[in-house]
mmCIF file of C-alpha atoms in Angstrom:
data_model
loop_
_atom_site.group_PDB
_atom_site.id
_atom_site.type_symbol
_atom_site.label_atom_id
_atom_site.label_comp_id
_atom_site.label_asym_id
_atom_site.label_seq_id
_atom_site.Cartn_x
_atom_site.Cartn_y
_atom_site.Cartn_z
ATOM 1 C CA MET P 1 41.974 4.912 68.870
ATOM 2 C CA PRO P 2 44.442 7.597 67.842
ATOM 3 C CA LEU P 3 48.164 6.854 68.042
ATOM 4 C CA TYR P 4 50.630 9.340 69.527
ATOM 5 C CA MET P 5 54.391 9.690 69.749
ATOM 6 C CA ASP P 6 55.564 11.800 72.643
ATOM 7 C CA VAL P 7 59.050 13.225 73.164
ATOM 8 C CA HIS P 8 60.716 13.790 76.526
ATOM 9 C CA ASN P 9 63.807 16.010 76.674
ATOM 10 C CA LEU P 10 65.094 15.199 80.150
ATOM 11 C CA GLY P 11 68.149 17.432 79.778
ATOM 12 C CA GLU P 12 70.445 14.914 81.452
ATOM 13 C CA SER P 13 71.479 11.320 80.834
ATOM 14 C CA VAL P 14 69.068 8.571 81.833
ATOM 15 C CA THR P 15 69.332 4.801 82.019
ATOM 16 C CA LEU P 16 67.092 2.390 80.145
ATOM 17 C CA ASP P 17 66.336 0.815 83.526
ATOM 18 C CA ALA P 18 65.067 4.104 84.992
ATOM 19 C CA VAL P 19 62.764 4.578 81.998
ATOM 20 C CA ALA P 20 61.598 0.962 82.321
ATOM 21 C CA GLN P 21 60.535 1.695 85.903
ATOM 22 C CA ALA P 22 58.633 4.803 84.805
ATOM 23 C CA HIS P 23 56.988 2.757 82.059
ATOM 24 C CA ALA P 24 55.966 0.099 84.602
ATOM 25 C CA ALA P 25 54.277 2.853 86.626
ATOM 26 C CA ASP P 26 52.481 4.038 83.478
ATOM 27 C CA LEU P 27 51.097 0.539 82.981
ATOM 28 C CA GLN P 28 49.650 0.664 86.508
ATOM 29 C CA HIS P 29 47.795 3.928 85.859
ATOM 30 C CA GLN P 30 46.799 3.720 82.204
ATOM 31 C CA ASP P 31 43.687 1.513 82.238
ATOM 32 C CA ALA P 32 41.671 4.112 84.127
ATOM 33 C CA HIS P 33 42.232 6.501 81.205
ATOM 34 C CA ASP P 34 41.832 3.979 78.381
ATOM 35 C CA VAL P 35 45.467 4.641 77.448
ATOM 36 C CA HIS P 36 47.976 2.023 76.258
ATOM 37 C CA TYR P 37 51.688 2.818 76.341
ATOM 38 C CA LEU P 38 53.049 0.473 73.680
ATOM 39 C CA LYS P 39 56.809 0.978 73.218
ATOM 40 C CA TYR P 40 59.504 3.477 74.093
ATOM 41 C CA TRP P 41 62.958 4.343 72.847
ATOM 42 C CA VAL P 42 65.657 5.876 75.025
ATOM 43 C CA ASP P 43 68.712 7.910 74.039
ATOM 44 C CA GLU P 44 70.504 7.322 77.316
ATOM 45 C CA SER P 45 73.344 9.808 76.844
ATOM 46 C CA GLU P 46 71.154 12.738 75.771
ATOM 47 C CA GLY P 47 68.218 11.912 78.047
ATOM 48 C CA ARG P 48 65.740 11.835 75.141
ATOM 49 C CA VAL P 49 62.790 9.448 75.376
ATOM 50 C CA PHE P 50 60.165 8.674 72.704
ATOM 51 C CA CYS P 51 56.949 6.969 73.819
ATOM 52 C CA LEU P 52 54.453 5.393 71.403
ATOM 53 C CA VAL P 53 50.958 5.374 72.908
ATOM 54 C CA ASP P 54 47.327 4.665 71.981
ATOM 55 C CA ALA P 55 45.035 7.137 73.707
ATOM 56 C CA PRO P 56 41.604 8.718 73.240
ATOM 57 C CA THR P 57 43.234 12.200 73.489
ATOM 58 C CA PRO P 58 46.724 13.623 74.004
ATOM 59 C CA ASP P 59 45.653 14.891 77.428
ATOM 60 C CA ALA P 60 44.727 11.376 78.506
ATOM 61 C CA ALA P 61 48.208 10.126 77.583
ATOM 62 C CA VAL P 62 49.895 13.001 79.430
ATOM 63 C CA THR P 63 47.655 12.508 82.471
ATOM 64 C CA VAL P 64 48.871 8.927 82.830
ATOM 65 C CA HIS P 65 52.505 10.092 82.804
ATOM 66 C CA ARG P 66 51.687 12.825 85.328
ATOM 67 C CA GLU P 67 49.905 10.455 87.710
ATOM 68 C CA ALA P 68 52.430 7.623 87.309
ATOM 69 C CA HIS P 69 55.742 9.479 87.740
ATOM 70 C CA GLY P 70 55.324 13.148 86.928
ATOM 71 C CA LEU P 71 57.538 13.096 83.807
ATOM 72 C CA VAL P 72 55.281 14.811 81.306
ATOM 73 C CA PRO P 73 56.520 15.065 77.701
ATOM 74 C CA ASP P 74 57.819 18.157 75.962
ATOM 75 C CA GLU P 75 55.972 17.235 72.795
ATOM 76 C CA ILE P 76 53.147 14.928 71.796
ATOM 77 C CA HIS P 77 52.243 14.223 68.198
ATOM 78 C CA GLU P 78 49.282 12.398 66.737
ATOM 79 C CA VAL P 79 50.900 10.043 64.249
ATOM 80 C CA LYS P 80 50.145 7.430 61.638
ATOM 81 C CA GLU P 81 52.433 4.427 61.471
ATOM 82 C CA GLY P 82 54.074 2.969 58.372
ATOM 83 C CA ALA P 83 56.612 0.281 57.750
ATOM 84 C CA MET Q 1 73.577 -3.407 65.093
ATOM 85 C CA PRO Q 2 72.776 -0.100 66.802
ATOM 86 C CA LEU Q 3 69.212 1.199 66.655
ATOM 87 C CA TYR Q 4 68.438 4.821 65.851
ATOM 88 C CA MET Q 5 65.396 7.081 65.923
ATOM 89 C CA ASP Q 6 65.623 10.024 63.584
ATOM 90 C CA VAL Q 7 63.358 13.092 63.559
ATOM 91 C CA HIS Q 8 62.415 15.096 60.487
ATOM 92 C CA ASN Q 9 60.890 18.543 60.969
ATOM 93 C CA LEU Q 10 59.550 19.225 57.470
ATOM 94 C CA GLY Q 11 58.048 22.573 58.456
ATOM 95 C CA GLU Q 12 54.896 21.973 56.447
ATOM 96 C CA SER Q 13 52.140 19.373 56.385
ATOM 97 C CA VAL Q 14 52.868 16.043 54.695
ATOM 98 C CA THR Q 15 50.742 13.055 53.770
ATOM 99 C CA LEU Q 16 51.351 9.522 54.968
ATOM 100 C CA ASP Q 17 51.390 8.500 51.309
ATOM 101 C CA ALA Q 18 54.237 10.918 50.481
ATOM 102 C CA VAL Q 19 56.274 9.540 53.366
ATOM 103 C CA ALA Q 20 55.468 5.979 52.258
ATOM 104 C CA GLN Q 21 56.949 6.782 48.849
ATOM 105 C CA ALA Q 22 60.102 8.197 50.443
ATOM 106 C CA HIS Q 23 60.340 5.084 52.620
ATOM 107 C CA ALA Q 24 60.004 2.860 49.537
ATOM 108 C CA ALA Q 25 62.961 4.719 48.026
ATOM 109 C CA ASP Q 26 64.932 4.165 51.242
ATOM 110 C CA LEU Q 27 64.313 0.432 50.940
ATOM 111 C CA GLN Q 28 65.833 0.508 47.430
ATOM 112 C CA HIS Q 29 69.034 2.183 48.649
ATOM 113 C CA GLN Q 30 69.594 0.755 52.095
ATOM 114 C CA ASP Q 31 71.159 -2.659 51.439
ATOM 115 C CA ALA Q 32 74.311 -1.117 50.010
ATOM 116 C CA HIS Q 33 74.878 0.573 53.378
ATOM 117 C CA ASP Q 34 73.776 -2.324 55.604
ATOM 118 C CA VAL Q 35 70.928 -0.126 56.865
ATOM 119 C CA HIS Q 36 67.389 -1.274 57.627
ATOM 120 C CA TYR Q 37 64.602 1.288 57.930
ATOM 121 C CA LEU Q 38 62.088 -0.524 60.144
ATOM 122 C CA LYS Q 39 59.107 1.708 60.891
ATOM 123 C CA TYR Q 40 58.083 5.349 60.695
ATOM 124 C CA TRP Q 41 55.500 7.568 62.269
ATOM 125 C CA VAL Q 42 54.060 10.673 60.623
ATOM 126 C CA ASP Q 43 52.404 13.718 62.171
ATOM 127 C CA GLU Q 44 50.751 14.801 58.942
ATOM 128 C CA SER Q 45 49.545 18.225 60.076
ATOM 129 C CA GLU Q 46 52.853 19.352 61.594
ATOM 130 C CA GLY Q 47 55.105 17.639 59.051
ATOM 131 C CA ARG Q 48 57.015 15.716 61.732
ATOM 132 C CA VAL Q 49 58.356 12.280 60.842
ATOM 133 C CA PHE Q 50 60.070 9.763 63.156
ATOM 134 C CA CYS Q 51 62.034 6.919 61.523
ATOM 135 C CA LEU Q 52 63.251 3.849 63.425
ATOM 136 C CA VAL Q 53 66.321 2.365 61.764
ATOM 137 C CA ASP Q 54 69.041 -0.250 62.310
ATOM 138 C CA ALA Q 55 72.369 1.005 60.995
ATOM 139 C CA PRO Q 56 76.095 0.504 61.590
ATOM 140 C CA THR Q 57 76.473 4.273 62.140
ATOM 141 C CA PRO Q 58 74.226 7.356 62.133
ATOM 142 C CA ASP Q 59 75.969 8.554 58.978
ATOM 143 C CA ALA Q 60 75.060 5.352 57.153
ATOM 144 C CA ALA Q 61 71.369 5.896 58.004
ATOM 145 C CA VAL Q 62 71.484 9.541 56.886
ATOM 146 C CA THR Q 63 73.327 8.601 53.679
ATOM 147 C CA VAL Q 64 70.474 6.293 52.664
ATOM 148 C CA HIS Q 65 67.933 9.104 53.143
ATOM 149 C CA ARG Q 66 70.178 11.487 51.172
ATOM 150 C CA GLU Q 67 70.635 9.078 48.249
ATOM 151 C CA ALA Q 68 67.001 7.913 48.228
ATOM 152 C CA HIS Q 69 65.116 11.226 48.375
ATOM 153 C CA GLY Q 70 67.302 13.928 49.882
ATOM 154 C CA LEU Q 71 65.197 14.383 53.048
ATOM 155 C CA VAL Q 72 67.868 14.168 55.705
ATOM 156 C CA PRO Q 73 66.724 14.266 59.359
ATOM 157 C CA ASP Q 74 67.078 17.191 61.746
ATOM 158 C CA GLU Q 75 68.016 14.819 64.567
ATOM 159 C CA ILE Q 76 69.221 11.245 64.905
ATOM 160 C CA HIS Q 77 69.450 9.469 68.239
ATOM 161 C CA GLU Q 78 70.989 6.144 69.134
ATOM 162 C CA VAL Q 79 68.256 4.482 71.181
ATOM 163 C CA LYS Q 80 67.433 1.384 73.151
ATOM 164 C CA GLU Q 81 63.939 -0.001 72.828
ATOM 165 C CA GLY Q 82 61.613 -1.039 75.647
ATOM 166 C CA ALA Q 83 58.023 -2.141 75.862
#
């Protein structure tokens, strides 16, 4: 399954708690699309959110966001992970 | 220790292996700055790299990149992680 990193530029500050609620909604909608939101990172002051997600296609990942809370990303990148 | 996500826009394709070599150089330089590069994600075709890093300051994280291989990020965001 391909791995993606998406980037949300919300354009205003956001709290970790608000993103956690959106993520919880993603988890409720993702199985139907064979998508797995794994982790996210939030720059609260700038309103920038990075989501790491396994998905069959980028569209599937974006569809889950759209259905769950409507906050679709500004970018989505197929990525390979290293450590 | 604050957590940061940086973003490199290389402007040309890059291989995971090339980024792995840069990361290995980071690991050689980071202790002196109390920085810990944790994970990275590479969009090979677009040349976009995301680095997750613990650091006392953003400057300390960027200094390690500069000393190790010169590829300083285009963005660096203090982030909070969720899953």
